[in-house]
Short mmCIF file of C-alpha atoms in Angstrom, two decimals:
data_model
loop_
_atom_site.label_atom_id
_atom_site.label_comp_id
_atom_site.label_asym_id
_atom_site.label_seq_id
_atom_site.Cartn_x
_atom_site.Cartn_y
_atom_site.Cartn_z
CA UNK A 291 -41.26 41.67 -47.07
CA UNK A 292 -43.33 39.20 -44.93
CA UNK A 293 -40.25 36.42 -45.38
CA UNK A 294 -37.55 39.09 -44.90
CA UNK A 295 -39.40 39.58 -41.06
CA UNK A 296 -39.75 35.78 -40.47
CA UNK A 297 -35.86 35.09 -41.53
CA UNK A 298 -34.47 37.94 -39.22
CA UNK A 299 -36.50 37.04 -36.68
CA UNK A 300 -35.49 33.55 -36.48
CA UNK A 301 -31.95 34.81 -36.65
CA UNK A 302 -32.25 36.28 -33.76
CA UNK A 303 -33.94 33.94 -31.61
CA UNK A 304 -30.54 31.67 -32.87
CA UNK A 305 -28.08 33.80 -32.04
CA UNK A 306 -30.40 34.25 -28.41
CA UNK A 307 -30.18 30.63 -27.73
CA UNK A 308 -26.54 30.25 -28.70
CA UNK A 309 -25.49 33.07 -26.06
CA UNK A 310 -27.19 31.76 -23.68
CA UNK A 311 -26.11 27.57 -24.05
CA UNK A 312 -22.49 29.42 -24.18
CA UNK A 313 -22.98 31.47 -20.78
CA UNK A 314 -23.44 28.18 -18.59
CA UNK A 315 -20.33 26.63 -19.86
CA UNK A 316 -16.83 27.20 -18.31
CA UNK A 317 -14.41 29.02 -19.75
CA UNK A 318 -11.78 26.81 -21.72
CA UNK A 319 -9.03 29.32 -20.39
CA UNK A 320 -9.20 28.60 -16.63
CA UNK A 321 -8.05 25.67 -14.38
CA UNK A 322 -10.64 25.98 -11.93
CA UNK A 323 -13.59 23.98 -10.73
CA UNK A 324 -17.18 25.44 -12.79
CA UNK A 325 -18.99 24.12 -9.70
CA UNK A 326 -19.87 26.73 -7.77
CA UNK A 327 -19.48 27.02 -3.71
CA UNK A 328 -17.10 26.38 -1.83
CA UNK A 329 -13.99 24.76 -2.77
CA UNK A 330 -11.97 21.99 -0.93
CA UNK A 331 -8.91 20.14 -1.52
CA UNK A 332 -8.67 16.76 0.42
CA UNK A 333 -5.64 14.90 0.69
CA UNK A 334 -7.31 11.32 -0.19
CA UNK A 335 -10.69 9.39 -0.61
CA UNK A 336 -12.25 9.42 2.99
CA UNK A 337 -11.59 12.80 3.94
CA UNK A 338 -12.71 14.12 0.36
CA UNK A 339 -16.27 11.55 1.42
CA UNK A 340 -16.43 13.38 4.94
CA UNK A 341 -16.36 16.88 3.18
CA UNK A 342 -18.71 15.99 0.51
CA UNK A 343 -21.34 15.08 3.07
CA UNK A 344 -21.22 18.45 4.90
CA UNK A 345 -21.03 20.44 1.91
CA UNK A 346 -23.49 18.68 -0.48
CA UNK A 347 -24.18 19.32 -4.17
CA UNK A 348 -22.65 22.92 -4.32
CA UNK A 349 -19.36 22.83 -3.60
CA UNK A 350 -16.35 21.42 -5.17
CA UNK A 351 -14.49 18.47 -3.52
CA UNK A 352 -11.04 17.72 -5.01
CA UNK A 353 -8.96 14.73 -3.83
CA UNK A 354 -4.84 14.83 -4.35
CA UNK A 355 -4.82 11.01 -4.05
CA UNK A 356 -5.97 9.95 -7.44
CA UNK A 357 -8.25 6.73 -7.37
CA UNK A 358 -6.22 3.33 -7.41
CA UNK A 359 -3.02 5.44 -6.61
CA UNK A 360 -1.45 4.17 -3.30
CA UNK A 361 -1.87 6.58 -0.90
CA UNK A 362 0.92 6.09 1.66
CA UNK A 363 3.82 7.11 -1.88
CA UNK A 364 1.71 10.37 -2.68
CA UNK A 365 3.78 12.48 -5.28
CA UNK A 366 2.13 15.87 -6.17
CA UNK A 367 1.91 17.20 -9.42
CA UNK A 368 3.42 21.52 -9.67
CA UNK A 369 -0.11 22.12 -10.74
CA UNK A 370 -2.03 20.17 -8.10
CA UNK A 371 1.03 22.44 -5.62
CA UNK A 372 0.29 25.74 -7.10
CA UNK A 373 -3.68 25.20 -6.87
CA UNK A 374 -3.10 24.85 -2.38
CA UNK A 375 -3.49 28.90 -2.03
CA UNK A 376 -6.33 29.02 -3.42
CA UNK A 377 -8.75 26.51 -1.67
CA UNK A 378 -11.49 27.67 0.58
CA UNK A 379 -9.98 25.07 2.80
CA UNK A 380 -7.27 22.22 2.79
CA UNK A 381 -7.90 18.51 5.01
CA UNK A 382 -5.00 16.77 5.57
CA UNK A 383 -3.37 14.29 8.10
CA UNK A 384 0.05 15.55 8.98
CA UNK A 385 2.46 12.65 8.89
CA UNK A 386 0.64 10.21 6.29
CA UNK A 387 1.63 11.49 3.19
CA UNK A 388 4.83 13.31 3.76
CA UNK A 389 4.40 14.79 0.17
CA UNK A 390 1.16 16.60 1.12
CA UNK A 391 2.80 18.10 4.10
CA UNK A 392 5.59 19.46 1.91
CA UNK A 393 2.89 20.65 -0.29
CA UNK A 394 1.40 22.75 2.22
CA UNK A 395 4.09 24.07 3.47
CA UNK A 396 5.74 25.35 0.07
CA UNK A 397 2.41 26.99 -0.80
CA UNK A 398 1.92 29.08 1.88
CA UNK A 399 -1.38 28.04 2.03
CA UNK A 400 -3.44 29.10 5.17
CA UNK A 401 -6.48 27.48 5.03
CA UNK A 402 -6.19 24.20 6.68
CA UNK A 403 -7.91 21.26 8.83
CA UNK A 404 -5.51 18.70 10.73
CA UNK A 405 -7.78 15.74 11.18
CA UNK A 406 -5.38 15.27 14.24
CA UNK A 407 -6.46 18.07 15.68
CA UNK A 408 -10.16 17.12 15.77
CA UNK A 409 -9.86 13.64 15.56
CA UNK A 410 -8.26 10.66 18.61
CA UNK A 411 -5.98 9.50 16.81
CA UNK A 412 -4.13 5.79 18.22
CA UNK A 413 -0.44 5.21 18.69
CA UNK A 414 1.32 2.71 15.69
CA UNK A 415 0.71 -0.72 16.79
CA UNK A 416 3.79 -2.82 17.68
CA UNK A 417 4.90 -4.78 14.94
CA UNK A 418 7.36 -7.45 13.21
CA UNK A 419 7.10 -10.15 15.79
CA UNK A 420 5.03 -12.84 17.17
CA UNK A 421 2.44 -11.41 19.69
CA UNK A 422 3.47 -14.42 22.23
CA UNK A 423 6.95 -13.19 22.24
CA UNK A 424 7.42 -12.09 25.44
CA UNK A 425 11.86 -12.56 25.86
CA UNK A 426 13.22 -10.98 23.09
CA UNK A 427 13.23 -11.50 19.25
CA UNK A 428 15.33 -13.66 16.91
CA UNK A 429 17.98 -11.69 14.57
CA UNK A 430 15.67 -11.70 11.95
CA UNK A 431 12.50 -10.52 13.89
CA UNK A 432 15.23 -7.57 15.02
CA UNK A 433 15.66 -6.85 11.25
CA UNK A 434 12.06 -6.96 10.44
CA UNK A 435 11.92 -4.46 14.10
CA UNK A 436 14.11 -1.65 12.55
CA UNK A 437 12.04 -2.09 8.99
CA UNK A 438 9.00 -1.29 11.02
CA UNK A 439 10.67 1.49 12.87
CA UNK A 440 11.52 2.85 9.73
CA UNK A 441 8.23 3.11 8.88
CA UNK A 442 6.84 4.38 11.76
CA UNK A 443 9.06 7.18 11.16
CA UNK A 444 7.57 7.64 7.90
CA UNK A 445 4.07 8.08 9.15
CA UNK A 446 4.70 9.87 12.41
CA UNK A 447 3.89 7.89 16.29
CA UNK A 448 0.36 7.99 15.14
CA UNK A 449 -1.65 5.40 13.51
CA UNK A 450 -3.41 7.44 10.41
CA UNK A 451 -6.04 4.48 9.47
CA UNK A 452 -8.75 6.70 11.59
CA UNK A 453 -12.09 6.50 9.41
CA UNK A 454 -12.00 2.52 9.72
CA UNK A 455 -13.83 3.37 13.26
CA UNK A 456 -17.51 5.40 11.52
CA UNK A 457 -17.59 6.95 14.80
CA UNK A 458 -13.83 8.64 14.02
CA UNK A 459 -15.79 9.53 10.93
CA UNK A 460 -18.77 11.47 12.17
CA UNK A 461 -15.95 14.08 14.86
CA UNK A 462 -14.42 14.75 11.58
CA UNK A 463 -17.77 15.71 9.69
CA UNK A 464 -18.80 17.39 13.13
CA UNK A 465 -15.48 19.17 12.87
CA UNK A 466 -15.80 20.20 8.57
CA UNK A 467 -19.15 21.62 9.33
CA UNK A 468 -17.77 24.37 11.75
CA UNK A 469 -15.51 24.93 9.33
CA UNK A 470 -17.61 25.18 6.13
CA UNK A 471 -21.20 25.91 4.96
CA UNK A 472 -23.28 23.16 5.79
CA UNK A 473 -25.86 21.02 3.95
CA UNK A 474 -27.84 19.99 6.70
CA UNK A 475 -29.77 17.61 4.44
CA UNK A 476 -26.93 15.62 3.68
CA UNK A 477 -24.70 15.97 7.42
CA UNK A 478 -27.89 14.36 9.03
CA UNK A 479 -27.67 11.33 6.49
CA UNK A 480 -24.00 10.77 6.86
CA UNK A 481 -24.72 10.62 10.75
CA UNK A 482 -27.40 8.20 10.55
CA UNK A 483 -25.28 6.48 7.85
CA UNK A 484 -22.24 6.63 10.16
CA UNK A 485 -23.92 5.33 13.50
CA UNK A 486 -26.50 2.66 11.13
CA UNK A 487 -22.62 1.06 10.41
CA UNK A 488 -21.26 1.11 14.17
CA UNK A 489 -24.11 -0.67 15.40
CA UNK A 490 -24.18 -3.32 12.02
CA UNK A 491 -20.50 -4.03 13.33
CA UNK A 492 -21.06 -3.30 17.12
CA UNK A 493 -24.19 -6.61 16.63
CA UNK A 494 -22.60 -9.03 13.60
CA UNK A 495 -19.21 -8.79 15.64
CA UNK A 496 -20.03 -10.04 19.26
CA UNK A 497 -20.20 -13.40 19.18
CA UNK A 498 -17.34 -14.95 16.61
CA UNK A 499 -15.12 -18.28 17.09
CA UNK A 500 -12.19 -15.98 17.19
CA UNK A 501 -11.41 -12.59 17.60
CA UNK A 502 -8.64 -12.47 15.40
CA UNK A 503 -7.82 -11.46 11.84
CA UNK A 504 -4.64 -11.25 9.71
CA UNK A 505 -4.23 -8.85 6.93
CA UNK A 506 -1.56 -8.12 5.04
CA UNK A 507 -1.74 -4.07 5.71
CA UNK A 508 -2.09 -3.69 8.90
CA UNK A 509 -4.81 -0.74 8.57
CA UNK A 510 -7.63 -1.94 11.27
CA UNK A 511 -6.08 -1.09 14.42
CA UNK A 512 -9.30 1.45 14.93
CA UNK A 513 -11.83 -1.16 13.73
CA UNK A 514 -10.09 -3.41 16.09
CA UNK A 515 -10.36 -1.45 18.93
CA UNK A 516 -13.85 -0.56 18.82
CA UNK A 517 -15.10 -3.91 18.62
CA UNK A 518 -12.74 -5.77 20.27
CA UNK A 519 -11.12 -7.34 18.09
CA UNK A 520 -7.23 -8.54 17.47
CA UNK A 521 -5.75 -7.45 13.83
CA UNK A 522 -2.67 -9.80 13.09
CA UNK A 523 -0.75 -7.18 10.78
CA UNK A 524 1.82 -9.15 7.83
CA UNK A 525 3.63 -6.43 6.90
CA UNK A 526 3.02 -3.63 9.09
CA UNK A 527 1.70 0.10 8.35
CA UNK A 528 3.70 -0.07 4.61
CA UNK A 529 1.46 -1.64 2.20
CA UNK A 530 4.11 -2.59 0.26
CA UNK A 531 6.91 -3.42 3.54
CA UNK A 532 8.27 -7.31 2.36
CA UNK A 533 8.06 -9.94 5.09
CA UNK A 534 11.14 -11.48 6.69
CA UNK A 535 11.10 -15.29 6.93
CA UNK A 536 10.96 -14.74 10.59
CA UNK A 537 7.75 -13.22 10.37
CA UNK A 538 6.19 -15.25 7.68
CA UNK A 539 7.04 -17.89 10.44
CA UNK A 540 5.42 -16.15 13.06
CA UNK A 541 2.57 -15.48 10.81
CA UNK A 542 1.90 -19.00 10.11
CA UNK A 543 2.63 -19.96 14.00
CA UNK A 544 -0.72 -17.35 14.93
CA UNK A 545 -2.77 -18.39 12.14
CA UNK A 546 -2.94 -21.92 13.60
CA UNK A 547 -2.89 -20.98 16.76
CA UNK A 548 -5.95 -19.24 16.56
CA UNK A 549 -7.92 -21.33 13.79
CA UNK A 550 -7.39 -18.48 11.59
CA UNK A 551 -9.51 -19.31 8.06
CA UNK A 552 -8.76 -16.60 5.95
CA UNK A 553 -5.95 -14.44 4.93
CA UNK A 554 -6.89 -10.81 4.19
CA UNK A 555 -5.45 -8.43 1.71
CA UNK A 556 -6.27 -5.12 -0.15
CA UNK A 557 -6.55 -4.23 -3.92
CA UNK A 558 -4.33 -1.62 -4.40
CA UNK A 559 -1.61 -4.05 -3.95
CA UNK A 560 -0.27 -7.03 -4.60
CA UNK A 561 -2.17 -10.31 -2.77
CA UNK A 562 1.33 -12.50 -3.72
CA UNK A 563 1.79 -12.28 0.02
CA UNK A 564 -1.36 -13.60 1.46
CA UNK A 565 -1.90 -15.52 -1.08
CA UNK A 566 1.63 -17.42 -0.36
CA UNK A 567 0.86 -17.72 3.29
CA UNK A 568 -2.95 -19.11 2.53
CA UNK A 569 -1.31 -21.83 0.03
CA UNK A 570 0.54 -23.13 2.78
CA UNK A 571 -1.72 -22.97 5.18
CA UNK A 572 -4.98 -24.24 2.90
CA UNK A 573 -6.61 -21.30 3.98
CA UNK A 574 -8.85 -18.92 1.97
CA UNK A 575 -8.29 -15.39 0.85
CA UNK A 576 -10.15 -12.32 0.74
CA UNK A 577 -10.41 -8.75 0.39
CA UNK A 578 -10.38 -6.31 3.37
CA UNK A 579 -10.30 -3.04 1.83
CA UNK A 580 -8.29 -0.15 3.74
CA UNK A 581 -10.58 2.50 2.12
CA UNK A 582 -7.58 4.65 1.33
CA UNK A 583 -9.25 5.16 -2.41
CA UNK A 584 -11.99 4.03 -4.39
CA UNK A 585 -11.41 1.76 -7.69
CA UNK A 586 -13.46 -0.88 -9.97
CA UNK A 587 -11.72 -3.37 -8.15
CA UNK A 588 -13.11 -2.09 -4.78
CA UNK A 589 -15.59 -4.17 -2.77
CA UNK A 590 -18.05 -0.99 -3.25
CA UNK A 591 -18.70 2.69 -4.58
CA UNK A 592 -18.18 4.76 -1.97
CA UNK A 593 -17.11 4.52 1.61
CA UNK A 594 -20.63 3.07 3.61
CA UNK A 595 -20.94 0.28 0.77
CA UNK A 596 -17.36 -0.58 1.07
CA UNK A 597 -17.73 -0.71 4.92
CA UNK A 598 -20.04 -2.82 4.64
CA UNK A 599 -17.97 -5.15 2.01
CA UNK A 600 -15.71 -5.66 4.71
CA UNK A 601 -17.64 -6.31 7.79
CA UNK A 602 -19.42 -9.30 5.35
CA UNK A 603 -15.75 -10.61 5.05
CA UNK A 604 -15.21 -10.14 8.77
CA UNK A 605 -18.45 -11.74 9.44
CA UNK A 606 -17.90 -15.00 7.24
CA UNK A 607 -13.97 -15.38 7.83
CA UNK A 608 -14.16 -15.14 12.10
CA UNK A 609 -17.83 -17.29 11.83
CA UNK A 610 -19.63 -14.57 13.64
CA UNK A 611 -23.47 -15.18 14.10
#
């Protein structure tokens, strides 16, 4: 009788501990996030970063741009489409990814935050010729003119690049937490992370021997602005926009002219370009990272470390000290 008692009492403490592992995992038939709180979709890395510092650990932040997927040729999924509706709140940048904005607007979906709205955003830089050109371009330059207007189409008059300026950063967390419940914890160590980086840059970028960089992508108007420098853009806003001989000319033409030392490109693509240009040149390469996503291959983890990454690389290529 005794071990009849003990056996059906250890069955039930079983079948106790068994219901209660199963009630904290998430049900195999739904889609959605298990994390509880609120639930955001962002439209790629540094917007999902900005939300995930105002909303903290309870809250689910879910990024359409998929890491190492080039942001600027965005192509949603029906699922990723259908899923819109039903976020506690969409951040996008209308004009960037034309896909997202087609997204939205299929799904009906309501609940949305234009970074352009809360956010100065820059006009597109001029592009496809030589900076010193002041009577006109050569038929080629003309061609490489039109590519770049193309382009500019593409992305709208506005340059999207924002978050390279941290300061552009912290009016777009200012903005998220208005919007969404707030983890003050977490929003005061983004700010301090946020202005910590301005003044790194404002302090290892005054005194350089030159001003100017060249990148293949060009995606540092804003960091150029604020701390006065001069980007030197290969192939424009498109990442993936092919040089004309004309401006591989021009290129080469600057680079000298301004005792240029490195030739910057980004990981997500190819580095054939700058790596061409640098070969004939005998100049160095290296990586300045656009931030647009987040892979092994990135000079960091998240978006401070990889800020950093590239104001070392700014630092050694323009010999600041």
């Amino acid at each position: 009788m005794t071990s009849l008692i003990r056996l059906t009492a250890v069955a039930a403490a079983t079948v106790l501990a068994l219901t209660a592992c199963g009630q904290g995992e998430p049900s195999p038939a739904t889609d959605s996030p298990s994390t509880p709180g609120t639930s955001v979709i962002a439209a790629f890395y540094p917007l999902a970063w900005a939300a995930e510092q105002v909303l903290g650990g309870d809250s689910a932040v879910t990024t359409l741009t998929s890491p190492g997927a080039e942001a600027h040729d965005l192509e949603l999924s029906p699922q990723q489409i259908a899923s819109l509706p039903d976020a506690d709140l969409i951040i996008y940048l209308e004009g960037f990814q034309p896909a997202v904005d087609a997204a939205i607007e299929q799904s009906g979906a309501t609940n949305l935050l234009e970074v352009g709205d809360v956010v100065d955003l820059l006009p597109l830089p001029e592009e496809g010729h030589s900076h010193d050109d002041e009577d006109g371009h050569s038929a080629e330059a003309e061609d490489d003119a039109h590519d770049e207007d193309e382009g500019h189409a593409e992305h709208g008059s506005d340059d999207p690049h924002f978050w390279q300026d941290p300061m552009r950063m912290a009016l777009l967390i200012d903005a998220l937490a208005e919007r969404l419940p707030v983890d003050e914890a977490t929003v005061e160590s983004a700010k301090e992370t946020l202005t910590g980086l301005d003044e790194a840059y404002s302090t290892q970028l005054a005194n350089c021997e030159r001003r100017e960089f060249i990148t293949t992508h060009a995606a540092f108007q804003y960091l150029a602005d604020r701390y006065d420098l001069v980007e030197i853009g290969i192939s424009g806003v498109n990442p993936d926009a092919e040089p004309s001989p004309a401006r591989i000319a021009e290129v080469h033409d600057e680079a000298e002219r301004h005792g240029i030392t490195t030739i910057f490109f980004e990981t997500l693509t190819s580095d054939a370009v700058a790596s061409s240009i640098a070969g004939d040149l005998g100049l160095k390469t290296a990586v300045l990272d656009p931030l647009e996503g987040v892979t092994d291959k990135s000079p960091g983890t998240d978006y401070p470390s990889i800020m950093t990454a590239n104001l070392e690389s700014l630092v050694a290529a323009n010999e600041c000290n």
